[in-house]
Coordinates of C-alpha atoms in Angstrom, one line a residue:
Chain G
M37 CA -14.5 6.3 -49.0
A38 CA -13.6 10.5 -49.2
I39 CA -18.0 10.6 -49.1
F40 CA -18.4 8.0 -46.2
V41 CA -15.6 9.4 -44.5
N42 CA -17.4 12.8 -44.8
M43 CA -20.9 11.4 -44.1
V44 CA -19.4 9.6 -40.3
L45 CA -17.3 12.8 -39.3
G46 CA -20.2 15.3 -40.3
R47 CA -23.4 14.0 -38.9
H48 CA -22.2 11.6 -36.2
F49 CA -18.6 13.9 -35.0
P50 CA -20.4 15.2 -31.5
K51 CA -21.7 12.1 -31.1
I52 CA -18.9 10.0 -31.1
L53 CA -16.5 12.8 -29.6
I54 CA -19.2 12.9 -26.3
S55 CA -19.2 9.2 -26.1
Y56 CA -15.8 9.0 -26.2
G57 CA -15.2 12.3 -23.7
L58 CA -17.8 9.6 -21.3
C59 CA -16.2 6.5 -21.6
L60 CA -13.5 8.3 -20.8
L61 CA -14.9 10.1 -17.6
L62 CA -16.6 6.5 -16.9
S63 CA -13.4 4.3 -17.0
C64 CA -11.9 6.9 -14.9
S65 CA -14.2 6.6 -12.0
L66 CA -15.0 2.8 -11.9
S67 CA -11.2 2.2 -11.4
S68 CA -8.7 4.5 -9.8
C69 CA -7.7 7.1 -13.3
T70 CA -4.4 7.0 -12.7
E71 CA -3.9 9.9 -15.7
T72 CA -4.5 12.1 -12.1
D73 CA -1.0 10.6 -10.7
V74 CA 0.9 11.6 -13.9
A75 CA -0.1 14.7 -13.2
C76 CA 0.3 15.0 -9.8
L77 CA 3.7 14.1 -10.4
K78 CA 3.8 16.8 -13.3
S79 CA 2.4 19.5 -11.0
I80 CA 4.9 18.7 -7.9
K81 CA 8.0 18.9 -10.4
A82 CA 6.5 22.2 -12.0
S83 CA 6.0 24.0 -8.8
L84 CA 9.3 23.4 -6.9
E85 CA 12.7 24.6 -7.5
D86 CA 14.8 21.8 -7.8
P87 CA 18.3 23.4 -7.8
F88 CA 20.5 19.9 -7.5
N89 CA 18.5 18.2 -10.3
Y90 CA 17.1 15.2 -8.2
L91 CA 13.9 15.3 -9.9
K92 CA 15.2 16.9 -13.3
S93 CA 17.1 13.9 -13.8
S94 CA 14.8 10.9 -12.8
W95 CA 11.1 12.5 -13.1
D96 CA 11.0 12.2 -16.9
F97 CA 7.2 12.1 -18.4
N98 CA 8.0 10.7 -22.0
N99 CA 8.9 7.6 -21.2
S100 CA 5.2 6.0 -20.7
T101 CA 5.4 2.5 -20.1
E102 CA 2.7 1.2 -17.4
G103 CA 3.8 1.9 -14.3
Y104 CA 6.7 4.3 -15.1
I105 CA 6.1 6.8 -12.6
C106 CA 6.8 4.1 -10.0
R107 CA 10.3 3.8 -11.0
F108 CA 11.0 8.0 -10.0
T109 CA 13.3 9.3 -7.4
G110 CA 11.1 9.5 -4.2
V111 CA 7.8 7.6 -5.5
E112 CA 6.0 4.3 -4.1
C113 CA 3.3 2.7 -5.7
W114 CA 0.6 1.0 -4.3
H115 CA 1.5 -1.8 -7.4
P116 CA 4.9 -1.4 -9.6
D117 CA 3.0 -1.5 -12.5
E118 CA 0.6 0.8 -12.2
N119 CA 0.4 5.0 -11.6
K120 CA -1.2 5.0 -8.6
V121 CA 1.2 6.9 -6.1
L122 CA 1.2 5.2 -2.5
N123 CA 4.3 7.2 -0.6
L124 CA 5.9 10.0 -2.2
R125 CA 9.7 10.5 -0.2
L126 CA 11.2 13.8 -0.8
S127 CA 13.6 14.2 1.8
D128 CA 16.7 16.3 1.9
M129 CA 16.7 17.3 -1.5
G130 CA 17.0 21.2 -1.4
L131 CA 13.7 21.8 -2.6
K132 CA 12.6 25.3 -2.7
G133 CA 8.7 26.6 -3.3
R134 CA 5.4 26.2 -1.8
F135 CA 3.6 23.4 -0.4
P136 CA 3.2 21.5 -3.4
V137 CA -0.4 21.4 -3.3
G138 CA -0.8 19.6 -7.1
I139 CA -0.1 16.5 -4.4
Q140 CA -4.1 16.8 -4.3
N141 CA -4.1 14.6 -8.0
C142 CA -2.1 11.6 -5.9
T143 CA -5.6 10.3 -5.1
S144 CA -4.5 7.3 -3.2
I145 CA -1.4 8.9 -1.4
T146 CA -1.0 7.8 2.0
G147 CA 2.7 9.0 2.8
V148 CA 3.9 12.3 2.0
D149 CA 7.9 13.1 3.4
L150 CA 9.1 16.8 2.2
S151 CA 11.2 17.0 5.2
S152 CA 14.9 18.7 5.4
N153 CA 13.7 20.9 2.8
N154 CA 13.9 24.7 2.1
L155 CA 9.9 24.8 1.6
D156 CA 8.1 27.9 2.6
G157 CA 4.6 29.9 3.2
P158 CA 1.6 28.4 5.1
I159 CA 0.4 24.2 5.3
P160 CA -2.6 25.0 3.0
D161 CA -5.7 25.2 5.2
N162 CA -7.5 22.8 3.4
I163 CA -4.8 20.1 3.7
S164 CA -7.9 17.5 4.3
A165 CA -8.7 17.9 1.1
I166 CA -5.8 17.8 -0.6
I167 CA -4.4 14.6 1.3
P168 CA -7.5 12.8 3.1
F169 CA -5.9 9.4 3.5
V170 CA -2.5 10.8 4.6
T171 CA -1.2 8.1 7.2
S172 CA 2.4 9.9 7.5
L173 CA 2.7 13.2 6.7
D174 CA 6.6 14.6 7.6
L175 CA 7.2 18.8 7.3
S176 CA 9.8 19.1 9.5
S177 CA 13.1 21.1 8.9
N178 CA 11.6 23.3 6.4
N179 CA 11.0 27.1 6.6
F180 CA 6.8 26.5 6.7
S181 CA 5.4 29.6 8.5
G182 CA 1.6 30.5 9.4
G183 CA -0.1 28.4 11.9
I184 CA -1.3 24.8 11.6
P185 CA -4.6 24.0 10.0
K186 CA -7.0 23.0 12.4
A187 CA -8.1 20.7 9.1
L188 CA -5.1 18.6 9.6
A189 CA -7.6 17.1 12.3
N190 CA -10.0 15.4 9.6
C191 CA -6.8 14.0 8.4
T192 CA -8.4 11.1 10.4
Y193 CA -5.7 8.3 9.4
L194 CA -2.9 10.2 10.5
N195 CA -0.2 7.9 12.3
I196 CA 2.8 10.0 12.1
L197 CA 2.7 13.8 12.2
K198 CA 6.0 15.6 11.9
L199 CA 5.9 19.3 11.9
D200 CA 9.4 20.2 14.1
H201 CA 12.0 22.7 13.0
N202 CA 9.5 25.1 10.8
Q203 CA 8.6 28.6 11.8
L204 CA 4.5 27.9 12.7
S205 CA 3.6 30.5 14.7
G206 CA 0.0 30.9 16.6
Q207 CA -1.7 28.0 18.7
I208 CA -2.1 23.8 18.4
P209 CA -5.3 23.9 17.2
P210 CA -6.7 21.7 19.7
E211 CA -9.1 19.7 17.8
L212 CA -5.5 17.6 16.8
G213 CA -6.5 15.4 20.3
L214 CA -9.0 14.2 18.3
L215 CA -6.6 12.2 15.6
A216 CA -7.0 9.0 17.2
R217 CA -4.4 7.0 15.3
I218 CA -1.4 9.5 16.4
K219 CA 1.5 7.6 17.4
T220 CA 4.4 9.9 16.3
F221 CA 3.4 14.1 17.2
S222 CA 6.0 16.6 17.3
V223 CA 6.0 20.6 17.0
A224 CA 9.5 21.0 18.6
N225 CA 11.4 24.1 17.6
N226 CA 9.1 26.3 16.0
L227 CA 7.4 29.2 17.2
L228 CA 4.3 28.0 18.8
T229 CA 2.0 29.1 21.6
G230 CA -0.9 28.3 24.2
P231 CA -2.5 25.4 25.3
V232 CA -0.9 21.6 24.3
P233 CA -3.9 19.3 22.9
T234 CA -5.0 16.4 24.6
F235 CA -4.8 13.3 22.4
Q236 CA -7.0 10.2 23.1
N237 CA -4.2 7.4 22.7
A238 CA -0.9 8.5 22.5
N239 CA 2.1 10.2 24.9
I240 CA 3.7 13.0 23.8
S241 CA 6.7 13.9 25.1
R242 CA 8.2 17.2 26.4
E243 CA 10.9 17.2 23.3
D244 CA 8.1 17.0 21.0
Y245 CA 7.2 20.4 22.2
A246 CA 10.4 21.8 22.8
N247 CA 11.9 24.9 21.9
N248 CA 8.6 27.0 21.3
P249 CA 8.3 30.1 23.1
G250 CA 4.9 29.8 24.7
L251 CA 3.5 26.5 25.0
C252 CA 1.9 24.7 27.9
G253 CA -0.2 22.1 29.8
G254 CA 0.4 18.5 29.3
P255 CA 4.1 17.1 29.5
L256 CA 5.2 20.8 30.3
D257 CA 4.8 23.5 32.9
P258 CA 0.6 24.4 33.4
C259 CA -0.2 27.3 31.3
P260 CA -0.8 30.6 33.2
G261 CA -4.5 30.8 35.5
S262 CA -4.9 27.0 35.4
S263 CA -4.6 25.5 38.9
K264 CA -2.7 21.9 37.8
S265 CA -1.4 20.6 34.1
P266 CA -4.4 19.2 32.4
H267 CA -4.1 15.0 32.0
T268 CA -5.4 12.5 29.3
Chain Y
M236 CA 41.0 -45.5 5.2
E237 CA 40.0 -41.9 5.7
R238 CA 39.5 -41.2 2.0
K239 CA 37.5 -44.6 1.7
V240 CA 35.2 -43.3 4.5
G241 CA 35.2 -39.8 2.7
V242 CA 34.0 -41.8 -0.5
W243 CA 31.6 -43.4 1.1
L244 CA 29.9 -40.0 2.7
I245 CA 29.6 -38.7 -0.5
F246 CA 27.5 -41.8 -1.8
L247 CA 25.2 -41.3 1.3
L248 CA 24.7 -37.9 1.2
H249 CA 24.5 -37.3 -2.7
P250 CA 21.1 -38.9 -2.7
L251 CA 20.4 -36.8 0.4
W252 CA 20.9 -33.7 -1.4
L253 CA 19.0 -34.9 -4.5
A254 CA 15.9 -35.4 -2.0
L255 CA 16.1 -31.9 -0.5
G256 CA 16.5 -30.3 -3.7
N257 CA 13.6 -32.2 -5.6
T258 CA 11.3 -31.2 -2.6
E259 CA 11.2 -28.1 -3.8
G260 CA 11.3 -29.1 -7.3
N261 CA 8.3 -31.3 -7.0
A262 CA 6.1 -28.7 -5.1
L263 CA 6.7 -26.3 -8.1
H264 CA 6.2 -29.1 -10.6
S265 CA 2.5 -29.8 -8.5
L266 CA 2.0 -26.6 -9.4
R267 CA 2.9 -26.7 -13.4
S268 CA 0.4 -29.5 -13.3
N269 CA -2.6 -27.7 -11.8
L270 CA -1.8 -24.6 -14.0
I271 CA -3.4 -23.7 -17.1
D272 CA -0.1 -22.1 -18.9
P273 CA -1.1 -21.4 -22.8
N274 CA 1.8 -19.3 -23.8
N275 CA 4.3 -21.7 -22.0
V276 CA 6.2 -19.7 -19.5
L277 CA 6.7 -23.0 -17.6
Q278 CA 8.3 -24.9 -20.5
S279 CA 11.7 -24.7 -18.3
W280 CA 10.1 -26.4 -15.3
D281 CA 11.8 -29.7 -15.9
P282 CA 11.4 -31.9 -12.8
T283 CA 14.3 -34.2 -13.7
L284 CA 16.4 -31.7 -12.8
V285 CA 18.2 -31.8 -9.6
N286 CA 16.8 -28.6 -8.4
P287 CA 14.8 -26.2 -9.5
C288 CA 17.4 -23.4 -9.6
T289 CA 17.6 -23.2 -13.1
W290 CA 14.1 -23.2 -13.8
F291 CA 12.4 -19.9 -15.2
H292 CA 10.7 -17.4 -13.0
V293 CA 12.6 -19.1 -10.0
T294 CA 15.4 -17.6 -8.2
C295 CA 17.3 -19.6 -5.2
N296 CA 19.7 -18.7 -2.9
N297 CA 23.0 -19.6 -2.9
D298 CA 21.8 -23.0 -1.1
N299 CA 19.9 -23.7 -3.6
S300 CA 16.2 -23.3 -1.8
V301 CA 13.8 -21.2 -4.0
I302 CA 13.4 -17.4 -2.7
R303 CA 11.6 -16.2 -5.4
V304 CA 8.8 -17.1 -7.7
D305 CA 8.0 -14.4 -10.3
L306 CA 4.8 -15.5 -12.6
G307 CA 3.2 -12.4 -13.1
N308 CA 1.1 -11.4 -16.1
A309 CA 1.7 -14.7 -17.2
A310 CA -2.0 -15.5 -18.8
L311 CA -1.9 -18.4 -16.0
S312 CA -5.1 -19.7 -15.2
G313 CA -6.1 -23.0 -13.1
Q314 CA -5.7 -22.9 -9.8
L315 CA -2.8 -23.2 -6.8
V316 CA -1.8 -26.1 -4.8
P317 CA -1.1 -26.6 -1.2
Q318 CA 2.2 -28.0 -1.7
L319 CA 3.4 -24.5 -2.6
G320 CA 3.5 -24.0 1.4
L321 CA 7.0 -26.3 1.6
L322 CA 9.2 -23.6 0.1
K323 CA 10.2 -22.7 3.7
N324 CA 12.3 -19.9 2.4
L325 CA 10.3 -18.1 -0.4
Q326 CA 10.4 -14.5 0.2
Y327 CA 8.6 -13.2 -3.0
L328 CA 5.3 -15.0 -4.5
E329 CA 4.4 -12.7 -7.6
L330 CA 1.1 -14.3 -9.3
Y331 CA -0.3 -11.0 -10.0
S332 CA -2.0 -10.3 -13.2
N333 CA -3.1 -14.1 -14.3
N334 CA -6.7 -15.5 -14.6
I335 CA -6.0 -18.0 -12.1
S336 CA -9.0 -19.4 -9.9
G337 CA -10.3 -21.9 -6.9
P338 CA -8.8 -21.0 -3.2
I339 CA -6.0 -19.4 -1.4
P340 CA -4.5 -22.6 0.2
G341 CA -3.9 -22.3 3.2
D342 CA -0.9 -23.7 3.3
L343 CA 0.7 -20.5 2.3
G344 CA 0.9 -19.6 6.3
N345 CA 3.8 -21.9 6.7
L346 CA 5.5 -19.5 4.2
T347 CA 7.4 -17.7 7.1
S348 CA 10.1 -15.7 5.2
L349 CA 7.4 -14.2 3.1
V350 CA 8.2 -10.4 2.2
S351 CA 5.6 -10.5 -0.4
L352 CA 2.2 -11.9 -1.7
D353 CA 0.8 -11.1 -4.6
L354 CA -2.2 -12.6 -5.8
Y355 CA -3.8 -9.4 -7.6
L356 CA -5.8 -9.1 -10.4
N357 CA -7.1 -13.0 -10.4
S358 CA -9.9 -14.9 -9.9
F359 CA -9.3 -16.3 -6.6
T360 CA -12.3 -17.0 -4.3
G361 CA -12.9 -18.4 -1.0
P362 CA -11.9 -16.6 2.0
I363 CA -8.5 -15.0 3.5
P364 CA -6.9 -17.9 5.1
E365 CA -6.2 -17.0 8.7
S366 CA -3.4 -18.5 8.8
L367 CA -1.5 -15.8 6.8
G368 CA -1.6 -14.1 10.1
K369 CA 2.0 -16.4 10.7
L370 CA 3.6 -14.4 8.2
S371 CA 5.1 -12.6 10.4
K372 CA 7.7 -10.6 8.1
L373 CA 5.1 -10.1 5.3
R374 CA 5.6 -6.4 4.1
F375 CA 3.3 -6.7 0.6
L376 CA -0.1 -8.3 0.7
R377 CA -1.9 -7.4 -2.2
L378 CA -5.3 -9.8 -2.8
N379 CA -6.8 -6.9 -4.5
N380 CA -9.5 -7.6 -7.4
N381 CA -10.4 -11.0 -7.1
S382 CA -13.4 -12.7 -5.7
L383 CA -12.5 -13.4 -1.9
T384 CA -15.4 -13.9 0.3
G385 CA -16.3 -13.9 4.2
R386 CA -14.0 -12.0 6.9
I387 CA -11.0 -10.2 7.3
P388 CA -9.2 -12.4 9.4
M389 CA -8.1 -10.5 12.7
P390 CA -4.8 -12.0 13.1
L391 CA -3.1 -9.9 10.1
T392 CA -3.7 -6.7 12.5
N393 CA -0.6 -8.6 14.7
I394 CA 1.7 -8.4 11.4
S395 CA 3.5 -5.5 12.4
S396 CA 5.7 -5.3 9.0
L397 CA 2.9 -4.8 6.8
Q398 CA 3.8 -2.0 4.9
V399 CA 1.3 -1.9 1.9
L400 CA -2.4 -3.9 2.3
D401 CA -5.0 -4.3 -0.5
L402 CA -7.9 -5.9 -0.1
S403 CA -10.0 -3.9 -2.5
N404 CA -12.4 -4.9 -5.4
N405 CA -13.3 -8.1 -3.7
R406 CA -16.5 -10.0 -2.3
L407 CA -15.1 -9.3 1.6
S408 CA -17.7 -8.7 4.2
G409 CA -17.5 -7.9 8.0
V410 CA -16.0 -5.4 10.3
V411 CA -12.4 -4.2 9.2
P412 CA -9.8 -4.1 11.6
D413 CA -8.1 -0.5 12.7
N414 CA -5.8 -1.9 15.4
G415 CA -2.3 -3.3 15.2
S416 CA -0.5 -2.9 11.7
F417 CA -4.1 -1.8 10.3
S418 CA -4.3 1.3 12.3
M419 CA -1.7 2.4 9.0
F420 CA -4.1 1.6 6.2
T421 CA -6.9 3.6 5.2
P422 CA -10.2 3.1 2.6
I423 CA -8.0 3.1 -0.1
S424 CA -7.1 -0.7 1.0
F425 CA -10.8 -1.8 1.5
A426 CA -13.0 -0.3 -1.3
N427 CA -15.0 -2.0 -3.6
N428 CA -16.0 -4.7 -1.6
L429 CA -19.4 -6.7 -0.5
D430 CA -20.5 -5.4 2.6
L431 CA -17.5 -4.3 4.8
C432 CA -18.4 -2.5 8.2
G433 CA -16.5 -0.7 10.6
P434 CA -15.2 3.1 11.1
V435 CA -12.5 3.3 8.3
T436 CA -15.5 2.3 5.9
G437 CA -18.1 5.1 6.9
H438 CA -20.7 2.5 7.7
P439 CA -21.5 1.1 10.9
C440 CA -21.4 -2.9 11.8
P441 CA -24.7 -4.0 12.2
G442 CA -25.7 -3.9 16.3
S443 CA -23.0 -1.6 17.3
P444 CA -23.5 2.4 17.6
P445 CA -23.2 4.8 15.1
F446 CA -20.0 6.9 14.9
S447 CA -21.0 10.2 15.8
P448 CA -23.8 11.5 18.5
P449 CA -25.8 8.6 19.6
P450 CA -29.5 8.5 19.2
P451 CA -32.6 7.8 20.9
F452 CA -32.4 4.4 21.9
V453 CA -34.1 2.0 19.6
P454 CA -35.3 -1.6 19.9
P455 CA -32.5 -3.6 17.8
T456 CA -34.2 -4.5 14.7
P457 CA -32.8 -7.8 12.6
I458 CA -30.6 -5.9 9.9
S459 CA -29.6 -7.8 6.4
L460 CA -27.6 -5.5 4.5
P461 CA -28.0 -5.8 0.8
G462 CA -24.6 -6.7 -1.0
R463 CA -23.1 -3.1 -2.4
T464 CA -20.2 -2.0 -3.7
R465 CA -19.0 1.6 -2.9
V466 CA -15.8 3.3 -3.6
Q467 CA -15.7 4.5 -0.3
R468 CA -14.1 8.4 -0.6
N469 CA -15.7 9.8 2.5
L470 CA -13.3 10.6 5.7

């Protein structure tokens, strides 16, 4: 018996290892590999400070029944018994830290709500590579700083984009006007300047731009140097 | 005198209540007759009872009318029946992860209280009925991983309550709408089908212009796109 095992392992072990690895890779690519969604949530939990233990108490990765992450606080899955995250709602949990880039491994995520926390630092420049299918992104009421990334214009499925009540500065990338599905867009209460984008299919109100030091155009006062407000 | 009238009324109404209870029980029993149930999950479905509310996997409201049918992961095969459309208070129809085949009955469009329709991971064939557009309270429509064919019915875009749509892994073709409620849905909802087209899929429908800079005019040629299944991951 031992000789047999020795023979098999000795000669064929590398082949077994390779084919096992290939099988794993194949199964990951043919179906949506939901090991990644577990890694996504683990990474988010690791990268954020959680002073009120909202995540610590509910996000327990030791229980491995099918679809277990679907029972986590703030996690909504595509199907109740499959670890595939649809929406992440972590609003008002006192969370601290940077934008959790580990969310990139939630490859089927469409809704991201991190509003009303204490997150800081920049919104990642490559946001459209991190959450390409996002339809609703709410980062409002945090301490995000730096510019609004142009890459948000590549998140073509965005319906709701809320960035209000942060410390975002610079200009709003005019390319955001290309987002054809936008219904809600808010950047009020930031440090933004310059002309507002011209949206194709949405009417953004004054309130959505309010309380920024130098925004102009659209529903606001005309930009300096132009004769009239640009119309959509 | 009044007591006698009262007693007569009870005798009069009692069979009526029996009959009402039985409509839904009969409908579910028709379903049982059309399904193959190797694990005997439907063993408690006794049609001689006054209503189906004591049956396992059936949930009723306070008026003894069926609001949930929970038969996910039950190793069932066979086919559905149009009588399901008679469960007028049904909110949750959970039939996922079985081996049920045949068409999705158009009568499901009569379930106007339906909030969740989960037929995913089965062997359903035929089209998605247009009548599903009448399900104005529907929040979850998960038909993924079947062998459904034909087009995505436009009336589905009118269901404003729709939150989760999964039509992936079927054999659907034609244009994918992106208006109405469908503006919230991404390529994920439509991945791995036969021949879907439109902006959300990344390749244009035959006869319509491509999405980015228009090319020089070319006389139209008859196009027959071969069937293909691709995971759509491009933006």
